[in-house]
mmCIF file of C-alpha atoms in Angstrom:
data_model
loop_
_atom_site.group_PDB
_atom_site.id
_atom_site.type_symbol
_atom_site.label_atom_id
_atom_site.label_comp_id
_atom_site.label_asym_id
_atom_site.label_seq_id
_atom_site.Cartn_x
_atom_site.Cartn_y
_atom_site.Cartn_z
ATOM 1 C CA MET C 160 -14.070 -14.332 32.578
ATOM 2 C CA THR C 161 -13.206 -10.752 31.538
ATOM 3 C CA LYS C 162 -16.421 -8.693 31.146
ATOM 4 C CA ILE C 163 -17.530 -8.494 27.532
ATOM 5 C CA ILE C 164 -19.062 -5.137 26.564
ATOM 6 C CA GLY C 165 -21.947 -5.346 24.113
ATOM 7 C CA ARG C 166 -22.048 -8.336 21.755
ATOM 8 C CA ASN C 167 -25.391 -9.393 23.214
ATOM 9 C CA ALA C 168 -26.696 -11.005 19.986
ATOM 10 C CA GLN C 169 -23.403 -12.903 19.515
ATOM 11 C CA LEU C 170 -23.310 -14.095 23.103
ATOM 12 C CA GLY C 171 -26.949 -15.190 22.857
ATOM 13 C CA THR C 172 -26.060 -17.349 19.800
ATOM 14 C CA LEU C 173 -23.040 -18.828 21.470
ATOM 15 C CA LYS C 174 -25.145 -19.698 24.539
ATOM 16 C CA GLU C 175 -27.665 -21.436 22.329
ATOM 17 C CA ILE C 176 -24.880 -23.433 20.692
ATOM 18 C CA LEU C 177 -23.516 -24.474 24.037
ATOM 19 C CA ASP C 178 -26.924 -25.504 25.278
ATOM 20 C CA HIS C 179 -27.431 -27.923 22.391
ATOM 21 C CA SER C 180 -25.607 -31.179 21.714
ATOM 22 C CA ASN C 181 -25.516 -30.898 17.976
ATOM 23 C CA SER C 182 -22.154 -30.072 16.475
ATOM 24 C CA SER C 183 -21.790 -26.533 14.991
ATOM 25 C CA MET C 184 -19.488 -24.804 12.549
ATOM 26 C CA ILE C 185 -19.300 -21.041 13.158
ATOM 27 C CA ALA C 186 -17.888 -18.377 10.846
ATOM 28 C CA VAL C 187 -16.833 -15.213 12.643
ATOM 29 C CA THR C 188 -16.359 -12.076 10.555
ATOM 30 C CA GLY C 189 -15.493 -8.446 11.222
ATOM 31 C CA ARG C 190 -12.822 -5.919 10.480
ATOM 32 C CA ARG C 191 -9.330 -5.982 11.996
ATOM 33 C CA ARG C 192 -9.018 -4.991 15.654
ATOM 34 C CA VAL C 193 -12.760 -5.248 16.332
ATOM 35 C CA GLY C 194 -12.562 -7.977 18.997
ATOM 36 C CA LYS C 195 -13.477 -11.209 17.162
ATOM 37 C CA THR C 196 -10.769 -13.305 18.816
ATOM 38 C CA PHE C 197 -11.454 -11.790 22.232
ATOM 39 C CA LEU C 198 -15.141 -12.711 21.938
ATOM 40 C CA ILE C 199 -14.421 -16.335 21.123
ATOM 41 C CA ASP C 200 -11.581 -16.721 23.622
ATOM 42 C CA GLN C 201 -13.546 -15.264 26.492
ATOM 43 C CA SER C 202 -16.876 -16.885 25.848
ATOM 44 C CA LEU C 203 -15.680 -20.418 24.844
ATOM 45 C CA LYS C 204 -12.288 -20.728 26.609
ATOM 46 C CA SER C 205 -13.499 -23.275 29.193
ATOM 47 C CA HIS C 206 -14.352 -25.590 26.271
ATOM 48 C CA MET C 207 -11.331 -24.878 24.091
ATOM 49 C CA LYS C 208 -9.583 -28.084 23.116
ATOM 50 C CA PHE C 209 -7.537 -26.795 20.129
ATOM 51 C CA ARG C 210 -6.701 -23.318 18.930
ATOM 52 C CA MET C 211 -4.310 -21.920 16.346
ATOM 53 C CA THR C 212 -3.779 -18.537 14.683
ATOM 54 C CA GLY C 213 -2.511 -18.335 11.154
ATOM 55 C CA ILE C 214 0.896 -16.799 10.451
ATOM 56 C CA GLN C 215 0.631 -13.798 8.080
ATOM 57 C CA ASN C 216 2.532 -14.515 4.836
ATOM 58 C CA GLY C 217 3.608 -17.845 6.253
ATOM 59 C CA SER C 218 4.179 -20.805 3.966
ATOM 60 C CA MET C 219 2.196 -24.049 4.182
ATOM 61 C CA ASN C 220 5.014 -25.661 6.126
ATOM 62 C CA GLU C 221 5.174 -22.755 8.579
ATOM 63 C CA GLN C 222 1.404 -23.131 9.182
ATOM 64 C CA LEU C 223 1.797 -26.850 9.756
ATOM 65 C CA VAL C 224 4.671 -26.299 12.210
ATOM 66 C CA ASN C 225 2.492 -23.801 14.034
ATOM 67 C CA PHE C 226 -0.397 -26.398 14.051
ATOM 68 C CA ASN C 227 1.938 -29.048 15.454
ATOM 69 C CA GLU C 228 3.204 -26.794 18.248
ATOM 70 C CA LYS C 229 -0.348 -25.885 19.225
ATOM 71 C CA LEU C 230 -1.417 -29.497 19.193
ATOM 72 C CA LYS C 231 1.536 -30.337 21.474
ATOM 73 C CA GLU C 232 0.356 -27.551 23.821
ATOM 74 C CA PHE C 233 -3.256 -28.753 23.990
ATOM 75 C CA SER C 234 -2.640 -32.489 23.937
ATOM 76 C CA GLY C 235 0.377 -32.584 26.267
ATOM 77 C CA ALA C 236 2.195 -34.890 23.796
ATOM 78 C CA PRO C 237 5.634 -33.256 23.441
ATOM 79 C CA PHE C 238 7.116 -35.517 20.720
ATOM 80 C CA LEU C 239 4.667 -35.118 17.844
ATOM 81 C CA SER C 240 6.422 -34.812 14.486
ATOM 82 C CA THR C 241 5.247 -32.039 12.142
ATOM 83 C CA PRO C 242 2.643 -33.375 9.643
ATOM 84 C CA SER C 243 3.533 -33.023 5.941
ATOM 85 C CA ASN C 244 0.074 -31.975 4.826
ATOM 86 C CA TRP C 245 -3.355 -31.002 6.152
ATOM 87 C CA GLN C 246 -4.843 -34.473 5.622
ATOM 88 C CA GLU C 247 -2.218 -35.848 8.003
ATOM 89 C CA ALA C 248 -2.592 -32.942 10.366
ATOM 90 C CA PHE C 249 -6.380 -33.416 10.712
ATOM 91 C CA THR C 250 -5.934 -37.171 11.183
ATOM 92 C CA ILE C 251 -3.724 -36.505 14.186
ATOM 93 C CA LEU C 252 -6.176 -33.841 15.494
ATOM 94 C CA LYS C 253 -9.080 -36.236 15.144
ATOM 95 C CA ARG C 254 -7.211 -38.940 17.009
ATOM 96 C CA PHE C 255 -6.543 -36.475 19.874
ATOM 97 C CA LEU C 256 -10.156 -35.263 20.006
ATOM 98 C CA GLU C 257 -11.477 -38.864 20.045
ATOM 99 C CA SER C 258 -9.508 -39.422 23.254
ATOM 100 C CA LEU C 259 -11.495 -36.760 25.046
ATOM 101 C CA PRO C 260 -14.772 -37.448 26.915
ATOM 102 C CA ALA C 261 -17.581 -37.601 24.339
ATOM 103 C CA SER C 262 -20.076 -35.796 26.608
ATOM 104 C CA ASN C 263 -17.930 -32.646 26.958
ATOM 105 C CA LYS C 264 -18.169 -29.649 24.589
ATOM 106 C CA LYS C 265 -15.076 -29.425 22.398
ATOM 107 C CA VAL C 266 -14.172 -26.150 20.673
ATOM 108 C CA ILE C 267 -11.686 -26.212 17.770
ATOM 109 C CA PHE C 268 -10.809 -22.586 16.904
ATOM 110 C CA PHE C 269 -8.904 -21.577 13.701
ATOM 111 C CA ASP C 270 -8.115 -17.902 13.820
ATOM 112 C CA GLU C 271 -7.076 -15.898 10.732
ATOM 113 C CA VAL C 272 -8.136 -18.698 8.383
ATOM 114 C CA PRO C 273 -7.140 -16.747 5.219
ATOM 115 C CA TRP C 274 -3.537 -16.902 6.408
ATOM 116 C CA ILE C 275 -3.687 -20.636 7.227
ATOM 117 C CA HIS C 276 -5.250 -21.549 3.817
ATOM 118 C CA THR C 277 -2.151 -20.897 1.696
ATOM 119 C CA ALA C 278 -2.238 -21.411 -2.030
ATOM 120 C CA ARG C 279 -2.776 -25.055 -3.041
ATOM 121 C CA SER C 280 -2.478 -26.186 0.639
ATOM 122 C CA GLY C 281 -5.894 -27.838 0.696
ATOM 123 C CA PHE C 282 -6.590 -26.626 4.242
ATOM 124 C CA LEU C 283 -10.251 -25.801 3.693
ATOM 125 C CA GLU C 284 -10.855 -28.847 1.573
ATOM 126 C CA LYS C 285 -9.422 -31.224 4.148
ATOM 127 C CA LEU C 286 -11.207 -29.380 6.984
ATOM 128 C CA ALA C 287 -14.460 -29.712 5.060
ATOM 129 C CA HIS C 288 -13.836 -33.446 4.700
ATOM 130 C CA LEU C 289 -13.200 -33.781 8.437
ATOM 131 C CA TRP C 290 -16.436 -31.931 9.127
ATOM 132 C CA ASN C 291 -18.468 -34.018 6.686
ATOM 133 C CA ASP C 292 -16.893 -37.333 7.680
ATOM 134 C CA TYR C 293 -16.589 -36.889 11.389
ATOM 135 C CA PHE C 294 -17.589 -33.693 13.243
ATOM 136 C CA SER C 295 -21.047 -33.407 11.762
ATOM 137 C CA LYS C 296 -21.890 -36.993 12.707
ATOM 138 C CA GLU C 297 -20.815 -36.569 16.311
ATOM 139 C CA GLU C 298 -22.153 -34.459 19.195
ATOM 140 C CA ASN C 299 -20.648 -31.550 21.123
ATOM 141 C CA TYR C 300 -18.116 -30.280 18.556
ATOM 142 C CA ILE C 301 -17.896 -26.577 17.874
ATOM 143 C CA VAL C 302 -15.602 -25.605 14.984
ATOM 144 C CA VAL C 303 -14.880 -21.856 14.762
ATOM 145 C CA LEU C 304 -13.407 -20.258 11.664
ATOM 146 C CA CYS C 305 -12.440 -16.609 12.065
ATOM 147 C CA GLY C 306 -10.760 -14.014 9.821
ATOM 148 C CA SER C 307 -10.422 -10.291 9.351
ATOM 149 C CA ALA C 308 -10.564 -10.500 5.537
ATOM 150 C CA THR C 309 -14.368 -10.409 5.451
ATOM 151 C CA SER C 310 -14.722 -10.687 1.669
ATOM 152 C CA TRP C 311 -12.462 -13.743 1.700
ATOM 153 C CA ILE C 312 -14.420 -15.410 4.493
ATOM 154 C CA ASN C 313 -17.704 -14.687 2.734
ATOM 155 C CA LYS C 314 -16.474 -16.183 -0.582
ATOM 156 C CA ASN C 315 -14.470 -19.119 0.643
ATOM 157 C CA VAL C 316 -16.192 -20.129 3.887
ATOM 158 C CA ILE C 317 -19.756 -18.782 4.194
ATOM 159 C CA MET C 318 -20.621 -18.942 0.511
ATOM 160 C CA ALA C 319 -18.192 -21.743 -0.328
ATOM 161 C CA LYS C 320 -19.042 -23.881 -3.369
ATOM 162 C CA GLY C 321 -16.869 -26.874 -2.483
ATOM 163 C CA GLY C 322 -16.903 -29.169 0.558
ATOM 164 C CA LEU C 323 -17.956 -26.381 2.943
ATOM 165 C CA HIS C 324 -21.017 -25.538 0.872
ATOM 166 C CA ASN C 325 -23.937 -24.987 3.283
ATOM 167 C CA ARG C 326 -21.900 -26.440 6.167
ATOM 168 C CA ILE C 327 -21.680 -23.230 8.183
ATOM 169 C CA THR C 328 -24.363 -23.495 10.829
ATOM 170 C CA HIS C 329 -23.942 -19.968 12.342
ATOM 171 C CA VAL C 330 -22.417 -16.696 11.223
ATOM 172 C CA LEU C 331 -21.299 -14.173 13.879
ATOM 173 C CA LYS C 332 -20.646 -10.678 12.543
ATOM 174 C CA VAL C 333 -18.675 -8.556 14.990
ATOM 175 C CA ASP C 334 -19.023 -4.798 14.358
ATOM 176 C CA PRO C 335 -17.288 -1.865 16.059
ATOM 177 C CA PHE C 336 -18.990 -0.573 19.178
ATOM 178 C CA THR C 337 -21.957 1.745 18.890
ATOM 179 C CA LEU C 338 -21.614 5.146 20.593
ATOM 180 C CA SER C 339 -23.362 3.912 23.742
ATOM 181 C CA GLU C 340 -21.219 0.731 23.840
ATOM 182 C CA THR C 341 -18.116 2.902 23.473
ATOM 183 C CA ARG C 342 -19.104 4.848 26.576
ATOM 184 C CA LEU C 343 -19.685 1.574 28.438
ATOM 185 C CA PHE C 344 -16.305 0.298 27.323
ATOM 186 C CA LEU C 345 -14.475 3.416 28.455
ATOM 187 C CA ASN C 346 -16.402 3.537 31.708
ATOM 188 C CA SER C 347 -15.324 -0.018 32.430
ATOM 189 C CA LYS C 348 -11.723 1.260 32.282
ATOM 190 C CA GLY C 349 -12.567 4.128 34.652
ATOM 191 C CA ILE C 350 -12.580 6.701 31.834
ATOM 192 C CA ARG C 351 -15.540 9.108 31.896
ATOM 193 C CA LEU C 352 -15.815 11.625 29.046
ATOM 194 C CA SER C 353 -18.225 14.467 28.394
ATOM 195 C CA ASP C 354 -20.703 13.924 25.546
ATOM 196 C CA GLN C 355 -18.635 16.195 23.329
ATOM 197 C CA ASP C 356 -15.317 14.404 24.021
ATOM 198 C CA LEU C 357 -17.004 10.994 23.595
ATOM 199 C CA SER C 358 -18.304 12.102 20.188
ATOM 200 C CA ARG C 359 -14.904 13.234 19.124
ATOM 201 C CA ILE C 360 -13.254 10.000 20.176
ATOM 202 C CA TYR C 361 -15.965 8.035 18.377
ATOM 203 C CA MET C 362 -15.568 9.966 15.182
ATOM 204 C CA ALA C 363 -11.773 9.532 15.200
ATOM 205 C CA MET C 364 -11.642 5.838 16.297
ATOM 206 C CA GLY C 365 -14.980 4.442 15.171
ATOM 207 C CA GLY C 366 -15.770 2.290 18.179
ATOM 208 C CA VAL C 367 -12.898 -0.114 17.541
ATOM 209 C CA PRO C 368 -11.989 -1.716 20.934
ATOM 210 C CA TYR C 369 -8.286 -2.051 20.227
ATOM 211 C CA TYR C 370 -7.981 1.628 19.554
ATOM 212 C CA LEU C 371 -10.087 2.610 22.534
ATOM 213 C CA GLU C 372 -7.917 0.478 24.792
ATOM 214 C CA HIS C 373 -5.101 3.049 24.345
ATOM 215 C CA ILE C 374 -6.985 6.028 25.666
ATOM 216 C CA LYS C 375 -5.601 7.104 29.009
ATOM 217 C CA LYS C 376 -7.595 7.966 32.057
ATOM 218 C CA GLY C 377 -7.679 11.787 32.507
ATOM 219 C CA GLU C 378 -6.946 12.654 28.888
ATOM 220 C CA SER C 379 -9.179 14.963 26.910
ATOM 221 C CA ALA C 380 -10.285 13.812 23.502
ATOM 222 C CA THR C 381 -7.975 16.298 21.799
ATOM 223 C CA VAL C 382 -4.916 15.024 23.687
ATOM 224 C CA ALA C 383 -5.854 11.344 23.123
ATOM 225 C CA ILE C 384 -6.407 11.839 19.348
ATOM 226 C CA GLU C 385 -3.196 13.862 18.993
ATOM 227 C CA ARG C 386 -1.154 11.180 20.851
ATOM 228 C CA ILE C 387 -2.684 8.102 19.213
ATOM 229 C CA CYS C 388 -3.223 9.365 15.677
ATOM 230 C CA PHE C 389 -0.559 12.002 14.948
ATOM 231 C CA GLU C 390 2.538 11.489 17.109
ATOM 232 C CA PRO C 391 5.370 9.764 15.234
ATOM 233 C CA ILE C 392 5.027 6.608 17.295
ATOM 234 C CA GLY C 393 1.240 6.885 17.630
ATOM 235 C CA LEU C 394 -0.760 3.620 17.400
ATOM 236 C CA LEU C 395 -2.774 4.760 14.398
ATOM 237 C CA ARG C 396 -0.080 6.750 12.608
ATOM 238 C CA ASN C 397 0.547 3.857 10.197
ATOM 239 C CA GLU C 398 -2.593 1.814 10.727
ATOM 240 C CA TYR C 399 -3.850 2.770 7.289
ATOM 241 C CA ASN C 400 -0.876 0.967 5.694
ATOM 242 C CA TYR C 401 -1.456 -2.205 7.708
ATOM 243 C CA LEU C 402 -5.273 -2.299 7.521
ATOM 244 C CA TYR C 403 -5.668 -2.791 3.830
ATOM 245 C CA LYS C 404 -2.959 -5.430 3.587
ATOM 246 C CA ALA C 405 -4.563 -7.361 6.429
ATOM 247 C CA LEU C 406 -8.027 -7.202 4.917
ATOM 248 C CA PHE C 407 -7.508 -7.695 1.180
ATOM 249 C CA THR C 408 -5.526 -9.992 -1.052
ATOM 250 C CA ASN C 409 -4.991 -7.263 -3.653
ATOM 251 C CA ALA C 410 -4.645 -4.394 -1.199
ATOM 252 C CA ASN C 411 -2.904 -2.087 -3.716
ATOM 253 C CA ASP C 412 -5.967 -2.074 -6.000
ATOM 254 C CA HIS C 413 -8.257 -1.216 -3.064
ATOM 255 C CA GLU C 414 -5.963 1.654 -1.985
ATOM 256 C CA SER C 415 -5.762 3.061 -5.497
ATOM 257 C CA ILE C 416 -9.516 3.125 -5.859
ATOM 258 C CA VAL C 417 -10.100 4.673 -2.410
ATOM 259 C CA LYS C 418 -7.545 7.411 -3.132
ATOM 260 C CA VAL C 419 -9.352 8.295 -6.365
ATOM 261 C CA LEU C 420 -12.675 8.438 -4.588
ATOM 262 C CA ALA C 421 -11.256 10.549 -1.771
ATOM 263 C CA LYS C 422 -10.011 13.145 -4.280
ATOM 264 C CA SER C 423 -13.374 13.365 -6.140
ATOM 265 C CA GLN C 424 -15.635 16.247 -5.172
ATOM 266 C CA GLY C 425 -18.795 14.663 -6.560
ATOM 267 C CA GLY C 426 -19.886 11.546 -8.372
ATOM 268 C CA ILE C 427 -17.434 9.665 -10.548
ATOM 269 C CA SER C 428 -18.003 7.025 -13.204
ATOM 270 C CA ARG C 429 -16.578 3.490 -13.217
ATOM 271 C CA GLU C 430 -14.528 4.274 -16.354
ATOM 272 C CA GLU C 431 -13.046 7.392 -14.749
ATOM 273 C CA ILE C 432 -12.119 5.442 -11.616
ATOM 274 C CA ILE C 433 -10.329 2.765 -13.694
ATOM 275 C CA LYS C 434 -8.524 5.450 -15.679
ATOM 276 C CA ARG C 435 -7.254 7.423 -12.665
ATOM 277 C CA SER C 436 -6.497 4.479 -10.422
ATOM 278 C CA GLY C 437 -4.725 2.339 -12.979
ATOM 279 C CA VAL C 438 -6.582 -0.730 -11.786
ATOM 280 C CA GLN C 439 -7.378 -3.149 -14.616
ATOM 281 C CA SER C 440 -10.925 -3.294 -15.791
ATOM 282 C CA GLY C 441 -12.763 -6.587 -15.286
ATOM 283 C CA GLY C 442 -11.726 -9.080 -12.570
ATOM 284 C CA PRO C 443 -9.211 -6.891 -10.624
ATOM 285 C CA TYR C 444 -11.599 -3.922 -10.495
ATOM 286 C CA ASN C 445 -14.639 -6.052 -9.674
ATOM 287 C CA ARG C 446 -12.832 -7.818 -6.840
ATOM 288 C CA ALA C 447 -11.774 -4.492 -5.362
#
């Protein structure tokens, strides 16, 4: 297993889950690029029996085709036909899981759940039914639901009012590295920086593992920041544009509000934010 830097609390929780026979449903939250998928893949991969990642902006049919291809991959059954809905998909998944040894841990990992749960697809409702009707009554199942849209995961998974209400047994919040964890991460790559350069890197990249991965051995902080953040093909040159769209359903509203706040020298009232941003008062503003 690739060495995991930090994440001690999360790893401790996962160990406890693996040590007990009761089935668990885990919600994993955290911003984009912070290492949520890496944490689950590395810590639970020996028990992984099914895993799929949602397709951004994909239709329900595209998500089901993706599901079917992943089920073929994990089950070794090459001639499965694509299910027409999530009820059918989970019936097939259940049949496959039932064929596995009951005493073994079985991890079912759905990554980027907000993308999988397309409008009126019923993904979460059917998954909740599968949990209530089957997983929760059996032993050794670990269902992992992960997504970068933290507000969406909180509302629709962790604080769900439907079939998933109070069904999440554990919540793992994955944050960017602390300053000391950033040093450990860079040291693990053979990169050793002065305290001053480490502070500059941390202020620019915020302890996000994916960004830190692109720092080169021997570079100063100034050179690394210039290359990654400001060069025309730099990794972070256009990250701002992608980040909001990946995190929020109504990304334009969030961007408009943040731009108004950034231009304000002091405090600013709600009414003034609405006026300057053009975001509608009420629901759209409250959601943003």
